[in-house]
Amino acid sequence: MKTFLVIFFISLSTFVQSAPLRITITEGVIEPLPYAAPTFIGETGASNELANKITELVKNDLLGSGLFREVPKSSYISGIDKFNSPIQYSDWKAIKVQALLTGSVLVSGEKLSVKFRLFDVFSNNELGKGLQFNSTKQGWRRVAHKVADEVYSRITGEQGYFDSRVVYVAETGKKGSRKKRLAIMDFDGANSKHLTDGSYIVLAPRFSPTGERVLYTSYETGTPQIYVINVATSKRTVLKNRKGTMSFAPRFSPDGQSVVYSLEQGGNTDIYVMNLRNSSSARLTSAPSIETAPSFSPDGSEIVFESDRSGTQQLYVMSSLGGGAKRISSGDGRYGTPVWSPRGDRIAFTKQSRGRFHIGVMRVDGSKERLLTASFLDEGPTWSPNGRVIMFTRETQGETGVSALYSVDVSGRNLKKVKTRDGGSDPSWSPLGK
Amino acid sequence: MTKFSLYLCAILIIFLGGCSQNASTPFSTNGMLNSSSSKFEGNVSNPSSIAFFKNNVGDRVLFSIDQSDLDQSGKDILLGQVKWLQANVDYKIIIEGHADERGTREYNLALGARRANSAREFLVSRGIESSRIQTVSFGKERPVELCSNENCYSENRRAVSVVSNLNF
């Protein structure tokens, strides 16, 4: 699972590309790109089952992005019998396929080897080089996600996000006594696993920049305190704070060495930063108002947070050393849970306005606000590693109300529920797998 | 905390004949210790009982939307709590602050803390030693009423004084 051997093998194509196949992701409406992916060829009889599963999963990833449309297999004029056979471009052009993905799968004992090639049909050209991923059989889902990430990346020119994970709070039980457990899963809901046992409330887990550790808030000792858990070993440690205080809303700094968080003392909540190496902490805000939900800029120089110092919850940006904060939210309503995008150019937030909750994005200076969703209760956005998709919590109303994870493109398109076994809240998206 | 857990465990063994998994983190997990262990609360006719405190004195004060100021009825209830705590000096309280569901998670945690502290400050200003009072916020995590309208929200915006005669 851990390491993937990536082998480039020589492309058969000798054509020079003239007009490369490309989807440019913009804010506007995108016509999904028609592609075909004949079932990957099983190199042996024992390889056929995984060949089918891997082809399906690559398809789920690509279709799930909303950027691709599959041309049905029933309309194929020619098939792909052998991985290295020449491509009959005209057969694919005739059925309006623009991108053709071919692959082969070899299972040998516990080993899995997957090759794929991508073709730009209308320029009679291979797009990029053929690639081979080697893994164990159990790692087949990650291999499929990696193939899909490569396809996405070659066609959009941007990093993919399919080989990634989500840590969240799995919810079961009645609304008034909800059982909340820390859980981790693949971004598509597969391989879900609990990290805590549900005997105490846990809230708002946040991945470290490398995805190995997770910060979260826990009632394990009776008072909300911040813990850091190692994802691989489940070993957890508490970030010690003064007695009589409550600490919550933690996030890592981009270098993973510090944690910015909220600390409440005597009813007043302010923002602090703690150095994880020596446990020293520094206070970044000191106001009688509520200051919480801090999030670092990707370069670590600034922090966006929410405060009700003006009378209602609004968003502010300050230096990561503290000091003068500048308000950036200006619309009507209340703004909370700001999160800096991985590209550094936007801030996602929760907005409450006229009895509805929204997930929205704005530029770092507060301009170009756009609301992406609206419902009874949407909150807590997290960015996909490539900054193109936002996952968040949506809760339905009433006594039977439940929380679920949803995702939406930054363009506002492609809103959908994320598969989880139980209810889910407070997602945090990992960086892309290595 | 450890002392408290052990004590509660002992109580549970006496009354329920067992020490469940929850007993290791009793009030911390759900904020509803009193409601879940009524035998532990004593008889409501005994003015020194926790049952009397809950039913006759009043264990909670309510707040307006996004506010943590006490209104007159809240102050009246807290004055009753002051009297009771002065008459029952072996008892301590944990004040649990809560918010309704119409807010974001982190903000509601901070708001619940403000409410709990508002009640704490009032009790201290009327002479209760601050060492007898602890506060904790549950934000919007533990509503008592589950509907999604103001009838329920007004009951959920609360600070609840949970009494115990234990060290914490």
XYZ file of C-alpha atoms in Angstrom:
602
model
C 0.000 0.000 0.000
C 2.698 2.415 0.967
C 4.971 2.592 -1.982
C 4.197 2.487 -5.631
C 6.730 1.722 -8.242
C 6.019 3.869 -11.236
C 7.569 2.740 -14.480
C 7.448 4.774 -17.646
C 7.466 2.645 -20.710
C 8.173 3.749 -24.182
C 5.354 5.325 -26.053
C 4.670 3.917 -29.481
C 3.414 7.218 -30.714
C 5.735 9.236 -32.918
C 3.292 11.945 -33.891
C 3.861 15.485 -32.836
C 0.872 16.850 -31.026
C -0.714 19.859 -32.648
C -3.801 20.736 -30.588
C -3.648 18.986 -27.253
C -6.813 17.704 -25.668
C -7.621 19.917 -22.743
C -10.469 20.784 -20.409
C -9.960 24.198 -18.931
C -11.739 24.316 -15.607
C -13.377 27.679 -15.216
C -16.214 29.072 -13.192
C -18.626 28.719 -16.071
C -20.590 25.749 -17.305
C -18.429 22.948 -18.606
C -19.547 20.494 -21.244
C -18.338 17.117 -19.950
C -15.677 15.600 -22.188
C -16.767 12.395 -23.955
C -14.334 9.590 -23.272
C -14.204 5.826 -23.711
C -12.523 3.315 -21.447
C -12.872 -0.231 -22.790
C -12.579 -2.722 -19.941
C -8.899 -3.052 -19.063
C -7.388 -6.222 -20.479
C -6.764 -9.001 -18.001
C -3.355 -10.420 -18.877
C -4.297 -13.751 -17.304
C -7.589 -15.404 -16.387
C -6.853 -14.604 -12.753
C -6.467 -10.931 -13.670
C -9.922 -10.451 -15.177
C -11.834 -9.795 -11.968
C -9.561 -6.967 -10.853
C -9.370 -5.653 -14.424
C -13.153 -5.187 -14.303
C -13.124 -3.615 -10.847
C -10.294 -1.233 -11.674
C -11.962 -0.113 -14.922
C -15.192 0.541 -12.967
C -13.450 2.515 -10.245
C -11.529 4.678 -12.722
C -14.870 5.366 -14.399
C -16.536 6.257 -11.069
C -13.761 8.724 -10.293
C -13.826 10.403 -13.696
C -17.626 10.579 -13.928
C -17.813 11.702 -10.306
C -15.702 14.741 -11.118
C -18.458 15.966 -13.406
C -15.863 16.769 -16.087
C -16.261 13.589 -18.130
C -19.031 11.750 -19.953
C -18.668 8.101 -20.873
C -19.475 7.036 -24.416
C -21.433 3.773 -23.960
C -19.689 0.517 -24.810
C -22.640 -0.511 -26.996
C -21.673 2.123 -29.537
C -18.046 0.963 -29.932
C -17.039 0.117 -33.503
C -13.739 -1.520 -32.623
C -12.515 -2.884 -29.329
C -9.113 -3.137 -27.732
C -7.895 -6.723 -27.847
C -4.310 -6.172 -26.902
C -2.806 -3.407 -24.823
C -0.178 -2.570 -27.453
C -2.358 -2.858 -30.571
C -2.421 0.238 -32.771
C -5.426 2.466 -32.117
C -8.024 2.765 -34.898
C -8.587 6.482 -34.325
C -11.263 6.732 -37.004
C -13.449 4.177 -35.202
C -13.383 6.300 -32.040
C -13.812 9.586 -33.907
C -16.913 8.167 -35.566
C -18.601 7.748 -32.186
C -17.387 11.163 -30.980
C -14.964 9.893 -28.374
C -12.385 12.579 -27.602
C -10.268 10.761 -25.019
C -9.590 7.047 -25.121
C -8.216 5.242 -22.097
C -6.822 1.734 -22.455
C -5.288 -0.438 -19.810
C -4.118 -3.861 -18.825
C -4.029 -5.645 -15.497
C -1.748 -8.431 -14.388
C -2.311 -10.236 -11.097
C 0.489 -12.572 -10.134
C 0.220 -14.052 -6.673
C -0.277 -11.110 -4.337
C 1.230 -8.687 -6.829
C -0.713 -6.337 -9.029
C 0.554 -4.487 -12.048
C -1.582 -2.010 -13.976
C -0.621 -0.280 -17.219
C -2.571 2.396 -18.981
C -2.383 4.688 -21.982
C -4.394 7.762 -22.870
C -5.147 8.865 -26.437
C -6.267 12.164 -27.864
C -8.528 10.760 -30.567
C -9.028 13.874 -32.683
C -5.308 14.560 -33.023
C -4.447 10.891 -33.644
C -2.053 11.058 -30.768
C -1.147 9.494 -27.496
C -1.533 11.970 -24.628
C 1.468 11.616 -22.359
C 3.403 8.425 -21.881
C 2.116 5.027 -20.928
C 2.413 4.382 -17.218
C 2.643 1.293 -15.078
C 1.736 1.093 -11.397
C 2.876 -1.835 -9.298
C 1.227 -2.622 -5.993
C -0.177 -5.450 -3.926
C -3.571 -6.887 -4.826
C -5.102 -5.192 -1.782
C -3.884 -1.863 -3.099
C -6.055 -2.069 -6.209
C -8.324 0.801 -5.250
C -5.388 3.144 -4.782
C -3.950 2.081 -8.132
C -7.286 2.786 -9.837
C -7.447 6.213 -8.139
C -3.903 6.914 -9.322
C -4.813 6.023 -12.903
C -7.838 8.340 -12.667
C -5.658 11.097 -11.163
C -3.252 10.786 -14.122
C -6.085 10.982 -16.642
C -7.622 13.977 -14.846
C -4.259 15.677 -14.645
C -3.309 15.132 -18.302
C -6.636 16.446 -19.533
C -7.194 19.358 -17.130
C -3.559 20.311 -16.594
C -4.239 20.264 -12.840
C -3.431 17.800 -10.094
C -6.123 15.203 -9.428
C -7.719 14.430 -6.048
C -8.893 10.806 -6.265
C -6.041 9.139 -4.359
C -6.919 10.938 -1.133
C -8.632 10.292 2.175
C -11.133 12.042 4.409
C -11.162 12.076 8.183
C -14.557 12.924 9.677
C -16.910 12.324 12.587
C -19.083 9.215 12.109
C -22.464 9.757 13.778
C -24.963 7.217 15.081
C -27.824 7.344 17.559
C -30.548 9.843 18.347
C -30.154 13.555 17.898
C -30.071 14.399 21.620
C -27.464 11.776 22.485
C -25.533 11.367 19.268
C -22.586 8.984 19.398
C -19.628 10.571 17.628
C -16.562 8.636 16.549
C -13.486 9.749 14.676
C -13.374 7.909 11.341
C -11.163 7.837 8.281
C -12.002 6.667 4.761
C -10.993 6.991 1.130
C -12.413 10.147 -0.476
C -15.123 8.018 -2.139
C -16.245 6.415 1.140
C -14.410 3.099 0.765
C -12.154 1.547 3.429
C -13.876 3.347 6.311
C -12.393 2.750 9.731
C -13.066 4.172 13.216
C -10.243 5.760 15.175
C -12.113 6.332 18.477
C -14.728 4.188 20.212
C -17.583 6.634 20.696
C -17.565 6.672 24.514
C -16.918 10.434 24.398
C -17.756 13.245 21.986
C -15.182 14.119 19.326
C -15.359 17.125 17.002
C -13.762 18.645 13.922
C -10.749 16.475 12.990
C -8.075 18.160 10.803
C -5.346 16.462 8.758
C -1.696 17.368 9.091
C -0.068 18.696 5.892
C 1.377 15.243 5.117
C -1.744 13.308 6.151
C -0.032 11.221 8.834
C -1.544 12.923 11.870
C -4.967 14.305 12.723
C -5.895 17.003 15.230
C -9.309 16.849 16.858
C -11.276 18.094 19.845
C -12.370 15.516 22.407
C -14.456 15.375 25.603
C -12.440 12.399 26.818
C -11.547 14.145 30.105
C -14.910 15.889 30.449
C -13.736 19.232 29.068
C -13.041 19.893 25.392
C -9.340 19.446 24.750
C -7.225 19.056 21.642
C -5.630 15.731 20.761
C -3.348 14.650 17.976
C -3.658 11.089 16.699
C -1.299 9.148 14.466
C -3.447 7.698 11.692
C -1.353 4.562 11.188
C -0.891 3.617 14.846
C -3.991 5.269 16.438
C -1.644 6.495 19.195
C -2.948 9.794 20.556
C -1.603 12.539 22.760
C -3.297 15.520 24.372
C -2.049 19.062 23.824
C -1.782 20.199 27.421
C -3.419 23.399 28.495
C -4.090 25.237 31.724
C -6.697 23.798 34.075
C -10.075 25.487 33.846
C -9.705 26.247 30.161
C -11.348 24.687 27.148
C -9.410 24.300 23.897
C -10.873 23.519 20.482
C -10.900 24.380 16.746
C -7.285 23.276 16.047
C -5.499 23.332 12.688
C -1.929 22.583 11.698
C 0.437 25.195 10.317
C 1.599 24.412 6.740
C 4.938 23.065 8.059
C 3.136 20.758 10.504
C 5.181 22.097 13.439
C 2.547 24.293 15.072
C -1.146 24.233 15.872
C -3.402 27.269 15.810
C -6.508 26.874 17.984
C -9.055 28.512 20.250
C -8.739 28.633 23.993
C -11.592 29.635 26.286
C -11.007 30.983 29.747
C -13.575 32.678 31.950
C -16.116 32.681 29.130
C -13.826 34.456 26.651
C -12.484 32.646 23.584
C -9.288 33.781 21.836
C -6.812 32.370 19.315
C -3.478 30.849 20.318
C -0.685 29.064 18.521
C 1.304 26.183 20.037
C 4.713 24.961 18.934
C 4.453 21.167 18.926
C 8.158 20.602 19.536
C 8.384 22.420 22.855
C 4.665 22.878 23.721
C 5.152 26.628 24.144
C 2.103 28.674 23.226
C 1.522 32.267 22.235
C -1.694 34.277 22.327
C -2.596 35.843 18.972
C -5.807 37.710 19.837
C -6.997 39.346 23.036
C -10.469 40.754 22.787
C -13.574 40.210 24.926
C -15.353 38.867 21.815
C -15.332 35.313 20.443
C -12.326 34.594 18.215
C -12.301 31.088 16.783
C -12.011 28.772 13.728
C -8.492 29.892 12.680
C -6.915 28.616 9.430
C -3.414 29.312 8.083
C -2.649 30.582 4.587
C -0.653 27.951 2.637
C 2.557 30.021 2.983
C 2.029 30.238 6.742
C 2.228 34.033 6.856
C -1.410 34.781 7.635
C -4.392 33.385 9.523
C -8.063 33.764 8.656
C -10.518 33.419 11.547
C -14.005 34.352 12.680
C -14.881 36.889 15.338
C -18.050 38.536 16.639
C -16.182 41.699 17.682
C -18.407 43.746 15.364
C -21.553 42.287 16.969
C -22.009 39.337 14.628
C -19.753 36.555 13.350
C -17.510 37.883 10.550
C -14.246 36.842 8.891
C -10.885 38.496 9.588
C -7.326 38.036 8.372
C -4.293 38.726 10.553
C -0.561 38.028 10.466
C 0.317 34.593 11.820
C 2.235 36.433 14.535
C -0.997 38.088 15.683
C -1.728 41.791 15.735
C -3.960 43.953 13.582
C -6.758 42.009 11.954
C -8.576 43.159 8.854
C -12.216 42.273 8.317
C -12.814 40.661 4.926
C -16.502 39.633 4.959
C -18.923 42.385 4.046
C -22.234 40.896 2.911
C -25.320 40.674 5.108
C -25.554 37.683 7.426
C -23.047 35.840 9.576
C -19.811 34.254 8.398
C -17.921 31.436 10.109
C -15.541 28.455 9.719
C -13.181 30.071 7.156
C -10.670 27.758 5.443
C -7.830 28.948 3.237
C -7.638 27.139 -0.135
C -4.548 25.023 -0.907
C -3.750 27.397 -3.793
C -3.904 30.352 -1.453
C -6.247 32.408 -3.619
C -9.611 31.781 -1.935
C -11.326 31.294 1.386
C -14.231 28.910 1.836
C -16.716 29.660 4.619
C -20.128 28.981 6.135
C -22.664 31.772 5.788
C -25.940 32.172 7.687
C -28.407 34.482 6.087
C -32.194 34.790 6.320
C -32.590 31.474 8.106
C -30.520 29.475 5.599
C -26.979 28.153 5.739
C -24.600 28.302 2.786
C -21.145 27.133 1.826
C -19.383 29.875 -0.105
C -16.043 31.037 -1.403
C -14.479 34.486 -1.639
C -11.130 35.914 -2.601
C -8.654 36.461 0.194
C -9.534 40.173 0.319
C -13.245 39.349 0.673
C -14.190 40.231 -2.895
C -16.016 37.991 -5.398
C -18.130 36.212 -2.805
C -20.031 33.283 -4.296
C -22.448 30.979 -2.478
C -22.221 27.376 -3.679
C -24.990 25.735 -1.630
C -28.117 26.515 0.380
C -29.964 24.369 2.898
C -31.370 24.187 6.421
C -27.844 23.636 7.726
C -24.627 23.458 5.689
C -21.345 24.068 7.480
C -17.649 23.342 7.845
C -16.068 23.320 4.337
C -12.829 21.462 3.550
C -10.885 21.754 0.277
C -9.874 18.874 -1.985
C -6.070 18.723 -2.316
C -6.248 20.398 -5.739
C -8.597 23.136 -4.554
C -11.343 22.244 -7.052
C -13.897 20.542 -4.793
C -15.278 21.380 -1.357
C -16.669 18.816 1.079
C -18.901 19.898 3.973
C -21.548 18.841 6.522
C -25.257 19.013 5.685
C -27.757 18.402 8.459
C -31.476 17.879 7.977
C -34.000 19.397 10.365
C -36.317 18.073 13.030
C -36.260 15.262 15.547
C -35.140 12.767 12.928
C -32.525 15.118 11.495
C -29.215 13.560 10.493
C -25.838 14.812 9.336
C -24.219 13.694 6.098
C -21.155 14.628 4.069
C -21.648 16.392 0.738
C -19.281 17.678 -1.904
C -19.605 20.438 -4.473
C -17.268 21.843 -7.111
C -15.903 25.314 -6.483
C -17.887 26.302 -9.577
C -21.078 25.417 -7.661
C -21.747 22.431 -9.936
C -21.824 18.728 -9.151
C -23.388 18.806 -5.664
C -23.613 15.272 -4.286
C -23.743 13.187 -1.161
C -20.571 11.385 -0.122
C -21.090 7.721 0.742
C -20.602 6.954 4.418
C -21.835 3.955 6.371
C -23.341 6.064 9.166
C -24.106 9.742 9.475
C -21.114 12.011 9.047
C -19.959 15.503 9.946
C -16.870 17.729 10.076
C -14.905 16.308 7.118
C -11.243 17.134 6.556
C -9.694 16.237 3.200
C -6.165 14.793 3.146
C -3.367 15.819 0.817
C -2.930 13.682 -2.311
C -1.408 10.236 -1.637
C 2.263 9.744 -2.355
C -11.540 13.427 37.670
C -10.240 9.975 38.499
C -11.667 10.199 41.971
C -14.989 11.252 40.528
C -15.081 8.382 38.052
C -14.288 5.824 40.699
C -16.941 7.230 42.971
C -19.566 7.166 40.269
C -18.531 3.685 39.336
C -19.111 2.663 42.927
C -22.541 4.293 42.877
C -23.443 2.449 39.738
C -22.330 -0.831 41.209
C -24.564 -0.254 44.209
C -27.634 0.780 42.261
C -27.301 -0.930 38.949
C -25.165 -3.860 39.898
C -22.499 -3.074 37.353
C -20.033 -0.578 36.059
C -20.823 0.117 32.444
C -18.415 1.442 29.880
C -19.976 4.870 30.188
C -19.231 4.992 33.876
C -15.628 5.854 33.185
C -16.629 9.175 31.668
C -20.005 9.915 33.218
C -20.887 13.594 33.014
C -18.320 14.271 30.403
C -19.894 12.288 27.628
C -23.451 13.456 27.581
C -23.931 16.217 30.104
C -26.973 14.410 31.411
C -25.709 12.684 34.515
C -28.665 13.710 36.633
C -31.343 12.631 34.248
C -29.774 9.252 33.711
C -29.244 8.260 37.309
C -32.316 9.378 39.230
C -31.727 7.068 42.192
C -28.507 8.942 42.808
C -30.481 12.185 43.186
C -32.318 11.296 46.379
C -35.894 12.129 47.324
C -37.458 15.327 46.060
C -39.038 15.917 49.493
C -35.587 16.222 51.021
C -34.483 19.878 50.549
C -30.839 18.783 50.556
C -31.314 16.343 47.703
C -30.216 16.822 44.142
C -33.782 15.958 43.123
C -35.001 18.935 45.154
C -32.393 21.165 43.535
C -33.506 20.142 40.084
C -37.252 20.206 40.658
C -37.783 22.927 43.232
C -34.833 25.272 42.943
C -34.411 24.961 39.186
C -31.190 23.746 37.624
C -31.173 25.806 34.438
C -31.404 29.292 33.025
C -32.344 30.118 29.430
C -30.947 32.694 27.009
C -32.081 34.718 24.012
C -30.730 34.069 20.525
C -26.944 34.589 20.392
C -27.008 36.152 23.890
C -25.393 35.274 27.174
C -26.996 37.962 29.365
C -29.212 36.770 32.213
C -32.790 37.975 32.294
C -34.768 38.493 35.519
C -36.195 34.961 35.595
C -32.699 33.581 35.081
C -31.360 35.689 37.938
C -34.236 34.529 40.179
C -33.357 30.901 39.513
C -29.680 31.521 40.155
C -30.541 33.306 43.454
C -32.366 30.109 44.434
C -29.244 28.140 43.521
C -27.157 30.485 45.669
C -29.404 29.812 48.678
C -29.303 26.084 48.083
C -25.528 26.002 47.663
C -25.099 28.072 50.839
C -27.291 25.603 52.743
C -25.552 22.574 51.228
C -21.881 23.367 51.497
C -20.686 19.873 50.596
C -21.978 20.240 47.064
C -20.224 21.579 44.037
C -21.559 22.303 40.587
C -20.560 21.988 36.995
C -22.355 24.527 34.841
C -22.922 23.206 31.334
C -23.415 25.850 28.641
C -25.403 24.959 25.536
C -26.506 26.550 22.258
C -29.315 25.865 19.815
C -28.535 24.231 16.456
C -28.722 27.451 14.429
C -25.022 28.203 14.476
C -21.674 26.815 13.420
C -20.003 24.248 15.662
C -17.009 26.218 16.910
C -18.948 29.424 17.497
C -21.585 27.529 19.462
C -18.913 25.996 21.673
C -17.637 29.473 22.458
C -21.190 30.773 22.967
C -22.026 27.908 25.344
C -18.904 28.783 27.329
C -20.036 32.400 27.546
C -23.428 31.307 28.899
C -21.954 28.939 31.466
C -19.596 31.696 32.569
C -22.423 34.198 32.784
C -24.198 31.927 35.299
C -20.932 31.254 37.130
C -20.152 34.942 37.531
C -23.608 35.615 38.926
C -23.245 32.858 41.531
C -19.786 34.112 42.502
C -21.042 37.702 42.737
C -23.624 36.488 45.266
C -21.037 34.813 47.424
C -20.510 31.282 46.145
C -16.812 30.357 46.195
C -15.503 30.065 42.651
C -13.695 26.871 43.685
C -17.104 25.186 43.974
C -17.994 25.929 40.366
C -16.667 24.405 37.169
C -17.896 25.228 33.674
C -17.999 23.285 30.431
C -19.555 24.011 27.052
C -21.318 21.476 24.876
C -22.098 23.944 22.096
C -24.916 22.485 20.015
C -23.905 18.868 20.668
C -26.490 17.989 23.327
C -29.927 19.523 22.695
C -32.661 18.601 25.218
C -35.439 19.395 22.754
C -35.135 17.994 19.264
C -37.544 19.891 17.028
C -36.210 22.489 14.624
C -38.164 25.568 15.655
C -38.036 28.270 18.289
C -40.085 26.220 20.817
C -37.179 23.812 21.057
C -34.369 26.265 20.410
C -35.397 28.406 23.398
C -35.103 25.361 25.694
C -31.717 24.423 24.234
C -30.079 27.840 24.777
C -29.325 27.055 28.377
C -26.859 26.872 31.235
C -27.524 23.860 33.434
C -26.087 23.546 36.938
C -25.223 19.908 37.535
C -24.788 19.252 41.255
C -22.435 16.745 42.790
C -21.052 16.266 46.274
C -17.782 15.045 44.864
C -14.390 16.521 44.366
C -13.469 17.418 40.847
